[in-house]
Short mmCIF file of C-alpha atoms and ligand atoms in Angstrom, two decimals:
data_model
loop_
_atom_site.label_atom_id
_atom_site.label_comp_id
_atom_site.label_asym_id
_atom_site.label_seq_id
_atom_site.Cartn_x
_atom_site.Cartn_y
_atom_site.Cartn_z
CA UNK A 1 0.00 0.00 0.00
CA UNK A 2 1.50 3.33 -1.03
CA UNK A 3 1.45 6.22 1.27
CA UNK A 4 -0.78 8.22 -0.89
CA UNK A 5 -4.07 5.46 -1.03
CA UNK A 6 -3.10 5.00 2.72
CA UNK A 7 -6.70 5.55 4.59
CA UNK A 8 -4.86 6.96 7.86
CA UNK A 9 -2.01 8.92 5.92
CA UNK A 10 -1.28 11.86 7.92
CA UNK A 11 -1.04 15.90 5.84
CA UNK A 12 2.69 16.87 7.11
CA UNK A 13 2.16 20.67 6.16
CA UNK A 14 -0.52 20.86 8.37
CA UNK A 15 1.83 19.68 11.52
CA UNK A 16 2.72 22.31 13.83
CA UNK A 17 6.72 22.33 14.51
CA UNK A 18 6.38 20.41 18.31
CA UNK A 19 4.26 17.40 16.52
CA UNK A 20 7.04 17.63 13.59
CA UNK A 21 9.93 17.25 16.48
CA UNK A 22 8.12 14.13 18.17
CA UNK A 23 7.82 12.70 14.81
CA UNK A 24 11.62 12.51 13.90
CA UNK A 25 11.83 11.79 17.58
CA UNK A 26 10.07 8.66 17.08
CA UNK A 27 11.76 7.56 13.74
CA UNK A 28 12.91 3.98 15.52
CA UNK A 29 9.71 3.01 15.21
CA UNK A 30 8.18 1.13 11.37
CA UNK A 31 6.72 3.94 9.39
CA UNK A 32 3.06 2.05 9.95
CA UNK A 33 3.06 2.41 13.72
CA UNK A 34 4.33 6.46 12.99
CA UNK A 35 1.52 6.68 10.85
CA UNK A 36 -0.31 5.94 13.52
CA UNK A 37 0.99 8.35 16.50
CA UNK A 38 0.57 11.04 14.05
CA UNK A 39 -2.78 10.52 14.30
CA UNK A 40 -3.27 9.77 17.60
CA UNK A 41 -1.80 13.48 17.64
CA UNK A 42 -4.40 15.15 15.26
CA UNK A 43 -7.51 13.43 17.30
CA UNK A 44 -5.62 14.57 20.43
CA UNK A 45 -5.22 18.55 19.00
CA UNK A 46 -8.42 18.17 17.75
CA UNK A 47 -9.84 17.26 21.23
CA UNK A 48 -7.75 19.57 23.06
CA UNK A 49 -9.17 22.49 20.67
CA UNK A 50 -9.08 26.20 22.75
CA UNK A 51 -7.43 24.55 25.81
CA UNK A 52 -4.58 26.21 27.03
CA UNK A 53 -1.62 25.43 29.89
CA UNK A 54 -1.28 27.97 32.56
CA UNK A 55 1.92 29.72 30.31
CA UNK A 56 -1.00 30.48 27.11
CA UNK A 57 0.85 27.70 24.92
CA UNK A 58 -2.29 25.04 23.20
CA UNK A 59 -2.77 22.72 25.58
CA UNK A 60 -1.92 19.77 23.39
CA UNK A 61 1.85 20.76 23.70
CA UNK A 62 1.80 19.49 27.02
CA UNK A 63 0.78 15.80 25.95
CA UNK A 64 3.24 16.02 23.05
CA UNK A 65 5.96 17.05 24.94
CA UNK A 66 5.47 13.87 27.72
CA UNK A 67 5.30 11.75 24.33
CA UNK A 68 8.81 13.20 23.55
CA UNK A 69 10.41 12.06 26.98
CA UNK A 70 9.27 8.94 26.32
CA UNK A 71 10.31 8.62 23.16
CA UNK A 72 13.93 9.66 24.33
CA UNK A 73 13.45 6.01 26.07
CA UNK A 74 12.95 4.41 22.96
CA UNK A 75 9.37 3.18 23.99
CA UNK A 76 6.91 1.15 21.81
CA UNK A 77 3.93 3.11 19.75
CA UNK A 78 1.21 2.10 22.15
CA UNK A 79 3.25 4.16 25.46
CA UNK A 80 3.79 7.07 22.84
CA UNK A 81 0.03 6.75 21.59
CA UNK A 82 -1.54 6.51 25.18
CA UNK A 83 0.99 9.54 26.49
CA UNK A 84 0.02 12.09 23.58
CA UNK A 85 -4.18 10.92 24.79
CA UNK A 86 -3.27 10.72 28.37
CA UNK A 87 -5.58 13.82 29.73
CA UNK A 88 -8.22 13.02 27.04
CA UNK A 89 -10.21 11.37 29.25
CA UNK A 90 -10.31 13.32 31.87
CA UNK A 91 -10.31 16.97 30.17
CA UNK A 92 -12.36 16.42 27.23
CA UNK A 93 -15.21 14.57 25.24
CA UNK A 94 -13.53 11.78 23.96
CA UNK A 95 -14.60 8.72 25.32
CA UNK A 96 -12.58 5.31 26.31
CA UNK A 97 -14.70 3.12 23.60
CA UNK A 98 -13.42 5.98 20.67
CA UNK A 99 -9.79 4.90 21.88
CA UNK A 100 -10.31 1.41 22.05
CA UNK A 101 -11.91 1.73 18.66
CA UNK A 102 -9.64 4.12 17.28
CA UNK A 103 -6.20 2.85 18.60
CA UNK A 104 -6.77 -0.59 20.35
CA UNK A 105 -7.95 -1.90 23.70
CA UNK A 106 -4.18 -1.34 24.91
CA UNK A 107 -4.11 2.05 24.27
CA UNK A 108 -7.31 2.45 26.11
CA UNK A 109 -6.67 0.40 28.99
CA UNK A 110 -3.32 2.54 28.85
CA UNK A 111 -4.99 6.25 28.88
CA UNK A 112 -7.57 5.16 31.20
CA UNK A 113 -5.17 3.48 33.88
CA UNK A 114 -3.45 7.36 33.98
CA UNK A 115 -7.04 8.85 34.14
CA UNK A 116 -7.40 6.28 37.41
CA UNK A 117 -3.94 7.39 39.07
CA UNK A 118 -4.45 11.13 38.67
CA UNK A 119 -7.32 10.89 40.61
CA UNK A 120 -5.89 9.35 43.63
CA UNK A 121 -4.60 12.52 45.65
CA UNK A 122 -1.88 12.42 48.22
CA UNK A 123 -2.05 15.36 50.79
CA UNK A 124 -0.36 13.98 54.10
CA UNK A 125 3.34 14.04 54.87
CA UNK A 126 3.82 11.37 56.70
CA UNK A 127 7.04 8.85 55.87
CA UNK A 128 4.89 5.93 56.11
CA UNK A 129 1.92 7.24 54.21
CA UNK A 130 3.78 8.38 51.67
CA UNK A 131 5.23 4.62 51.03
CA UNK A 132 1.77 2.79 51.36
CA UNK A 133 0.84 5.22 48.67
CA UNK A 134 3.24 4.56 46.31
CA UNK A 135 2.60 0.88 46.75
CA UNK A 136 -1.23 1.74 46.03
CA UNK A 137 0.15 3.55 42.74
CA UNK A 138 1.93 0.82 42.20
CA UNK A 139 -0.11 -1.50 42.42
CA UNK A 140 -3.41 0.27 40.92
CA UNK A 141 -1.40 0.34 37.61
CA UNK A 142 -1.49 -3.14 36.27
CA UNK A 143 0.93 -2.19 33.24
CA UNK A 144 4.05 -0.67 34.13
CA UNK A 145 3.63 1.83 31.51
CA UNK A 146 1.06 3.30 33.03
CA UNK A 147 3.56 4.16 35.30
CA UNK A 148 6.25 5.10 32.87
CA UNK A 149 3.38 7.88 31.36
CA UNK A 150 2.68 8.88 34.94
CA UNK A 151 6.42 9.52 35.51
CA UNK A 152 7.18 11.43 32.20
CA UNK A 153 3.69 13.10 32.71
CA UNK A 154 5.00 14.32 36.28
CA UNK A 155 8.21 15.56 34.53
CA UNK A 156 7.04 17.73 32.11
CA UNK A 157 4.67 19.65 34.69
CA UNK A 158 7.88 20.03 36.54
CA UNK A 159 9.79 21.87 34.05
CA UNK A 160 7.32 23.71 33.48
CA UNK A 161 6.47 24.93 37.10
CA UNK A 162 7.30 28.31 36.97
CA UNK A 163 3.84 29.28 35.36
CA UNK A 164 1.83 28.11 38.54
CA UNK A 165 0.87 30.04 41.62
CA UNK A 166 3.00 29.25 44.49
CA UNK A 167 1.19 27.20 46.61
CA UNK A 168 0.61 24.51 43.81
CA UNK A 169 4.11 24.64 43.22
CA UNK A 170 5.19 23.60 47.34
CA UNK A 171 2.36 21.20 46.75
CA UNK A 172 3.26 19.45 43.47
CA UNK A 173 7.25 19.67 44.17
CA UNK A 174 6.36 17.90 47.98
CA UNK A 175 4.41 15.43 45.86
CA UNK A 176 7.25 14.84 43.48
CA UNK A 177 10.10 14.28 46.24
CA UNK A 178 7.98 11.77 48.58
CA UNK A 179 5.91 9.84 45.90
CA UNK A 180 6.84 9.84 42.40
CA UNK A 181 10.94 10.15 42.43
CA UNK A 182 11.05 7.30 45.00
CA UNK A 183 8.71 5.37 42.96
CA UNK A 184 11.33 6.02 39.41
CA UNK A 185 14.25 5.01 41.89
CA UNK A 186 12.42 1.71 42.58
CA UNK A 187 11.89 1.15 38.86
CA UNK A 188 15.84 1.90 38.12
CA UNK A 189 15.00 4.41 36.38
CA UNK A 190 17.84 6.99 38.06
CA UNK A 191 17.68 9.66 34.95
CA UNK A 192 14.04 10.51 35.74
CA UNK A 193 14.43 10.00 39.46
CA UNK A 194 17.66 12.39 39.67
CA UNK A 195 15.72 15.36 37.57
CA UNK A 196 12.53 14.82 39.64
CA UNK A 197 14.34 15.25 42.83
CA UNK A 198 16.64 18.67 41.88
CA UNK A 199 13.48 20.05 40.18
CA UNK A 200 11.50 19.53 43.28
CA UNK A 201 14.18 20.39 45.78
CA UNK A 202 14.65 23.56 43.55
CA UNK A 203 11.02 24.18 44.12
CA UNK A 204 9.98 23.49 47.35
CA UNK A 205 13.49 25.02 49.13
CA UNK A 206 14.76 27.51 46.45
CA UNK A 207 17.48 29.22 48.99
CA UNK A 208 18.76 25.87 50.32
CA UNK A 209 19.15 24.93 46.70
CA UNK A 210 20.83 28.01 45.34
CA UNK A 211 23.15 27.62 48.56
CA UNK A 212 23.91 24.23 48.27
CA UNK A 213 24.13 24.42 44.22
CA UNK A 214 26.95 27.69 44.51
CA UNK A 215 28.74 25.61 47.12
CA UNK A 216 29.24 22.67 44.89
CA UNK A 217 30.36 25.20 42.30
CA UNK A 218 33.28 26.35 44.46
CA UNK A 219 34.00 22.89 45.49
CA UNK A 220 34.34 21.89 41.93
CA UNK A 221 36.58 24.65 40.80
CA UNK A 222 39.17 23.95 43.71
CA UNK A 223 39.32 20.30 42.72
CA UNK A 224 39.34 20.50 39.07
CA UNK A 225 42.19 20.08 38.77
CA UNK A 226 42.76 16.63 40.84
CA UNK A 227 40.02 15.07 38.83
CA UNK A 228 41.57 16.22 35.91
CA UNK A 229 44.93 14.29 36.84
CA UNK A 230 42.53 11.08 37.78
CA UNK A 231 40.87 11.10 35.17
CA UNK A 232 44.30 11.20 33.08
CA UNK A 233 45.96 8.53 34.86
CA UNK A 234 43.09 5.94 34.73
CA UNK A 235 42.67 6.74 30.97
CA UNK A 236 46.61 6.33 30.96
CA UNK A 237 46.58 2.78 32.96
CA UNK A 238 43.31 1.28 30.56
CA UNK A 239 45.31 2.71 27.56
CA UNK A 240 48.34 1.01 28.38
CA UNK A 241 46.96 -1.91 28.59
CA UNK A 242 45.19 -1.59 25.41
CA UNK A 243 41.62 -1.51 26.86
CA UNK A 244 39.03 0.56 24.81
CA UNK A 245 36.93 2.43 27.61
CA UNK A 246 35.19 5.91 28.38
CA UNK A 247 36.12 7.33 31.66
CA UNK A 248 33.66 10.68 32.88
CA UNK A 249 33.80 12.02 36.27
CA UNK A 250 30.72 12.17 38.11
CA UNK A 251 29.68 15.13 40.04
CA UNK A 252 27.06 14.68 42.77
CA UNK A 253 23.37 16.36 42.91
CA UNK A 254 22.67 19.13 44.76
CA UNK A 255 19.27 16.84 46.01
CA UNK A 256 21.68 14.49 46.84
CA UNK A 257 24.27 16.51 48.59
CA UNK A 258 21.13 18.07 50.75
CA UNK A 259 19.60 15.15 51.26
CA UNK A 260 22.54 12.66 52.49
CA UNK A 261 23.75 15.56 54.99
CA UNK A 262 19.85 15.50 56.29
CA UNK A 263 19.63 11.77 56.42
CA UNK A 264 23.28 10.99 57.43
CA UNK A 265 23.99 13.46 58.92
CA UNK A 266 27.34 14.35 57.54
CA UNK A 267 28.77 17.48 56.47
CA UNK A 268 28.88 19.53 53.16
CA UNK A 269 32.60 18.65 52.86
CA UNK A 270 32.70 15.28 54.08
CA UNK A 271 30.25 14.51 51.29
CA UNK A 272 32.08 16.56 48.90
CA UNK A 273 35.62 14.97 49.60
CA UNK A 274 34.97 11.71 47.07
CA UNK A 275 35.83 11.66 43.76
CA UNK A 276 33.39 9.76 41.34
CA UNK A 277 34.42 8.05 37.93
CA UNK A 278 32.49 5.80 35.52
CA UNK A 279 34.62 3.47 33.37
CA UNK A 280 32.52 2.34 30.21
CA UNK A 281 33.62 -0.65 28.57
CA UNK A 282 32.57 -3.12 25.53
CA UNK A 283 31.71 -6.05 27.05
CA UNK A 284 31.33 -8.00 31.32
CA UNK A 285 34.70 -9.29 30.73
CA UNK A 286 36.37 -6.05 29.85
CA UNK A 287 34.75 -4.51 32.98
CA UNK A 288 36.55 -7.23 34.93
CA UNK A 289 39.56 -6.49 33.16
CA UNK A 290 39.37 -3.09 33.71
CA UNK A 291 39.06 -3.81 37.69
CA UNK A 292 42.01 -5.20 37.56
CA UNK A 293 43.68 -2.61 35.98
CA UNK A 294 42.15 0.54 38.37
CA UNK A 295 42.99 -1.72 41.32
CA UNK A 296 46.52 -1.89 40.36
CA UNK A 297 46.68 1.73 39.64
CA UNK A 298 45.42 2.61 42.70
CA UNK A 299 45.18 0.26 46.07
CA UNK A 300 41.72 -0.46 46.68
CA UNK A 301 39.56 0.57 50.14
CA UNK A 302 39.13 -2.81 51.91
CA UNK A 303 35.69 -4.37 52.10
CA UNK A 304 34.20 -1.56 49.54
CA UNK A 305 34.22 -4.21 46.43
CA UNK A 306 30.38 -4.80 44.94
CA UNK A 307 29.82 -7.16 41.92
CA UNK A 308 26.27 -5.99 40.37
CA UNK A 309 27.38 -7.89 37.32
CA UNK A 310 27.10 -11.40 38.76
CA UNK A 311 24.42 -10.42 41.02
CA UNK A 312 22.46 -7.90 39.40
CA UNK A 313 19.74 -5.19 41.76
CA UNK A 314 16.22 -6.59 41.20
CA UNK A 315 15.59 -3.77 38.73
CA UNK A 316 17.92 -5.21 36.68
CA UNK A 317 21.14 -2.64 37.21
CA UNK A 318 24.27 -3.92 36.57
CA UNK A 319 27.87 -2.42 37.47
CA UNK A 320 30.97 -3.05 39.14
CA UNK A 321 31.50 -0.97 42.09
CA UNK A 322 35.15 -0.25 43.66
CA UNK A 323 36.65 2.35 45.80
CA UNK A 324 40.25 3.36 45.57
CA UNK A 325 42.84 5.09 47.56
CA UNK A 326 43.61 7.89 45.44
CA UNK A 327 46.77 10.35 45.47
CA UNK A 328 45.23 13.23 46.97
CA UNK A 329 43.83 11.34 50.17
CA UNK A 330 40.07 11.24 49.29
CA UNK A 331 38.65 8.40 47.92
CA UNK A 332 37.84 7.90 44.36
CA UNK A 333 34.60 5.83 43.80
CA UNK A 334 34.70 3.63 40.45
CA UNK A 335 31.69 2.20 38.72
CA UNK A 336 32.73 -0.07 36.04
CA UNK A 337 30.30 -1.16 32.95
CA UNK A 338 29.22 -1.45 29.72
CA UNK A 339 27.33 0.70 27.54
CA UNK A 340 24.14 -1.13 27.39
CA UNK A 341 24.49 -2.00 31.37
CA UNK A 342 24.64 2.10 31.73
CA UNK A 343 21.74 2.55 29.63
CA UNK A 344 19.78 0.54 31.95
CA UNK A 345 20.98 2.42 34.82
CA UNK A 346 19.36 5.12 33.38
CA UNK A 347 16.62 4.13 32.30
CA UNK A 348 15.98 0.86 34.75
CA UNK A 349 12.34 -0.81 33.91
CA UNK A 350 11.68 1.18 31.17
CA UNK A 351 14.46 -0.58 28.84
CA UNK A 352 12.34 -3.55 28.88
CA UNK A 353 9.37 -1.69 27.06
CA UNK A 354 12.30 0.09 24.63
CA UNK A 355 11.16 -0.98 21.05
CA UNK A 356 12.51 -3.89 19.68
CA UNK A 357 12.63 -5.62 15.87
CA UNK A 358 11.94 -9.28 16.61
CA UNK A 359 9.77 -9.54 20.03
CA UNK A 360 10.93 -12.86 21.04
CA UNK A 361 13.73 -11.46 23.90
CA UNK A 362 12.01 -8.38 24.59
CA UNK A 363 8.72 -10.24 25.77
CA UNK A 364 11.07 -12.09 28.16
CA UNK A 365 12.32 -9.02 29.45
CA UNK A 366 8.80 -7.73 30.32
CA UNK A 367 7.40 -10.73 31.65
CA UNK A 368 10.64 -10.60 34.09
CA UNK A 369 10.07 -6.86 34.42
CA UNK A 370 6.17 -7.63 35.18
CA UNK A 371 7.08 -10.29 37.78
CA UNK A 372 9.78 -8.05 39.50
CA UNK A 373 6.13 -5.29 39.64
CA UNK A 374 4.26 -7.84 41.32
CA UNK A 375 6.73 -8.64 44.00
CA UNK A 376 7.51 -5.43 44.52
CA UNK A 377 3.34 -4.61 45.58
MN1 MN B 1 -0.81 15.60 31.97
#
């Protein structure tokens, strides 16, 4: 069937430049199932006619944009099709049975499990509370990717804060930190949770983070130049040895700065004094290798050795973990692992729904993924 006899093809002049970006966005997936988010997108517009978002832009930019994020994540057309209808069902006319009819029972089941969760409403502040209500999330959502829209859903509003009143922005950023980044840390997905958490910390205590954030500054500039010479001679060792691998520094959160010297209590330099490195290799055995190498470099900190690769976290996450003695008397924390093991520490669960060509290994990957849901409820 040609594109131009194609009863759903979709008129690309008439796209506005946001639905244009989620469609090259979304090029990973077969040009059918595009096809088909493009429309999802014009019965979305079309329902969201003369809506607007608090900062005057169409409402239906909202929708696209949590489509986008999820998109970045490589997820399949039914996530991307439910996340550009997700508010359809609560904010306009269009019913449940037009989705099903239009776009499946999955998508349906999809949009209306996010219609179910916005509803619930968490006011209290209570530690306890707030974990018996994420296990209610949890558990309400029978597919994890009602969760996944949730999440991305969550993030966009939290970009885009600064157009609400005050109050709903203390109330929505207190939300963010005690239910929904705890419940992307459970699902490995440490991207979203890490985002969530400084974009609610920014929100709720703006001085503590413009404190905390200008400290970490200074810290960094006085130690540039120690991670610079780290970073050099672990690059140096891997090289010599003839070992392909990417070594970054890591720099630590300003969320999680504040929130270790709350729950640890330990102080801003105490925290600060560690030096983090990722080593990125090819394959499990080069990470090994690559251990070997780093410990011989530097002498490694007794009883601090963690092998995720053997035994990987329930969510799936994968590294080697080491921690050196390093040549300016502060430790230097190592994670060592391959590209596609970092890629799930980003993105945790949601790598099992990524897109795939032939389903056979990804459907084993969600079933896992489902069963690791259901014991975690
Ligand atoms: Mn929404």
């Amino acid at each position: 069937m040609t594109a131009a006899t194609h009863p759903a093809t979709v008129d690309l002049s008439a796209l506005p430049p946001y639905a244009l970006a989620l469609k090259e966005r979304i090029n990973y997936l077969p040009e059918a199932q595009v096809t088909r988010v493009m429309r999802a997108f014009q019965i979305g517009a079309q329902a969201h006619a003369g809506q607007e978002r608090k900062s005057g832009e169409p409402y239906i930019t909202h929708p696209v944009a949590v489509a986008s994020i999820l998109a970045e994540l490589g997820l399949d057309a039914e996530t991307i099709i439910a996340a550009i209808l997700h508010d359809t069902l609560e904010d306009t006319e269009l019913s449940r049975e037009a989705l099903a009819g239009e776009f499946g029972e999955v998508v349906a089941e999809l949009v209306d499990g996010v219609t179910k969760l916005d509803k619930m409403r968490f006011g209290t502040r209570q530690e306890a509370d707030a974990e018996s209500f994420r296990k209610m999330l949890l558990a309400m959502a029978r597919d994890i990717r009602v969760i996944l829209i949730k999440l991305a859903d969550r993030l966009h509003n939290m970009r885009t804060l600064g157009a609400k009143d005050q109050g709903s922005r203390r109330r929505i950023a207190r939300e963010t930190l005690e239910i929904f980044a705890p419940i992307a840390q459970r699902l490995g997905m440490n991207k979203f949770k890490a985002e969530l958490q400084d974009l609610g910390f920014h929100a709720l205590y703006p001085d503590r983070y413009r404190v905390i954030s200008e400290r970490i500054r200074a810290a960094l500039g006085n130690r540039r130049e120690a991670m610079g010479k780290i970073e050099a001679a672990l690059t140096a060792r891997l090289q010599a040895d003839h070992l392909p691998a990417l070594v970054v520094g890591r720099i630590k959160s300003p969320w999680s700065i504040y929130s270790k010297m709350r729950g640890e209590h330990k102080s801003f330099a105490q925290l600060m004094d560690v030096y983090g490195f990722r080593v990125v290799v090819d394959s499990a055995m080069s990470c090994y290798m690559a251990l070997g190498m780093v410990h011989a470099l530097y002498k490694p900190v007794d009883k601090r050795f963690k092998d995720f690769i053997a035994i990987p976290k329930a969510n799936g996450y994968q590294s080697l973990h080491t921690v050196l003695l390093g040549p300016f008397g502060a430790p230097i924390e190592v994670q060592i692992r391959t590209a596609e093991m970092d890629s799930v520490a980003e993105s945790g669960v949601a790598a099992h729904w990524a897109y795939k060509t032939e389903s056979g290994p990804a459907n084993s990957a969600q079933a896992r993924a489902r069963e690791w849901l259901s014991s975690l409820v």
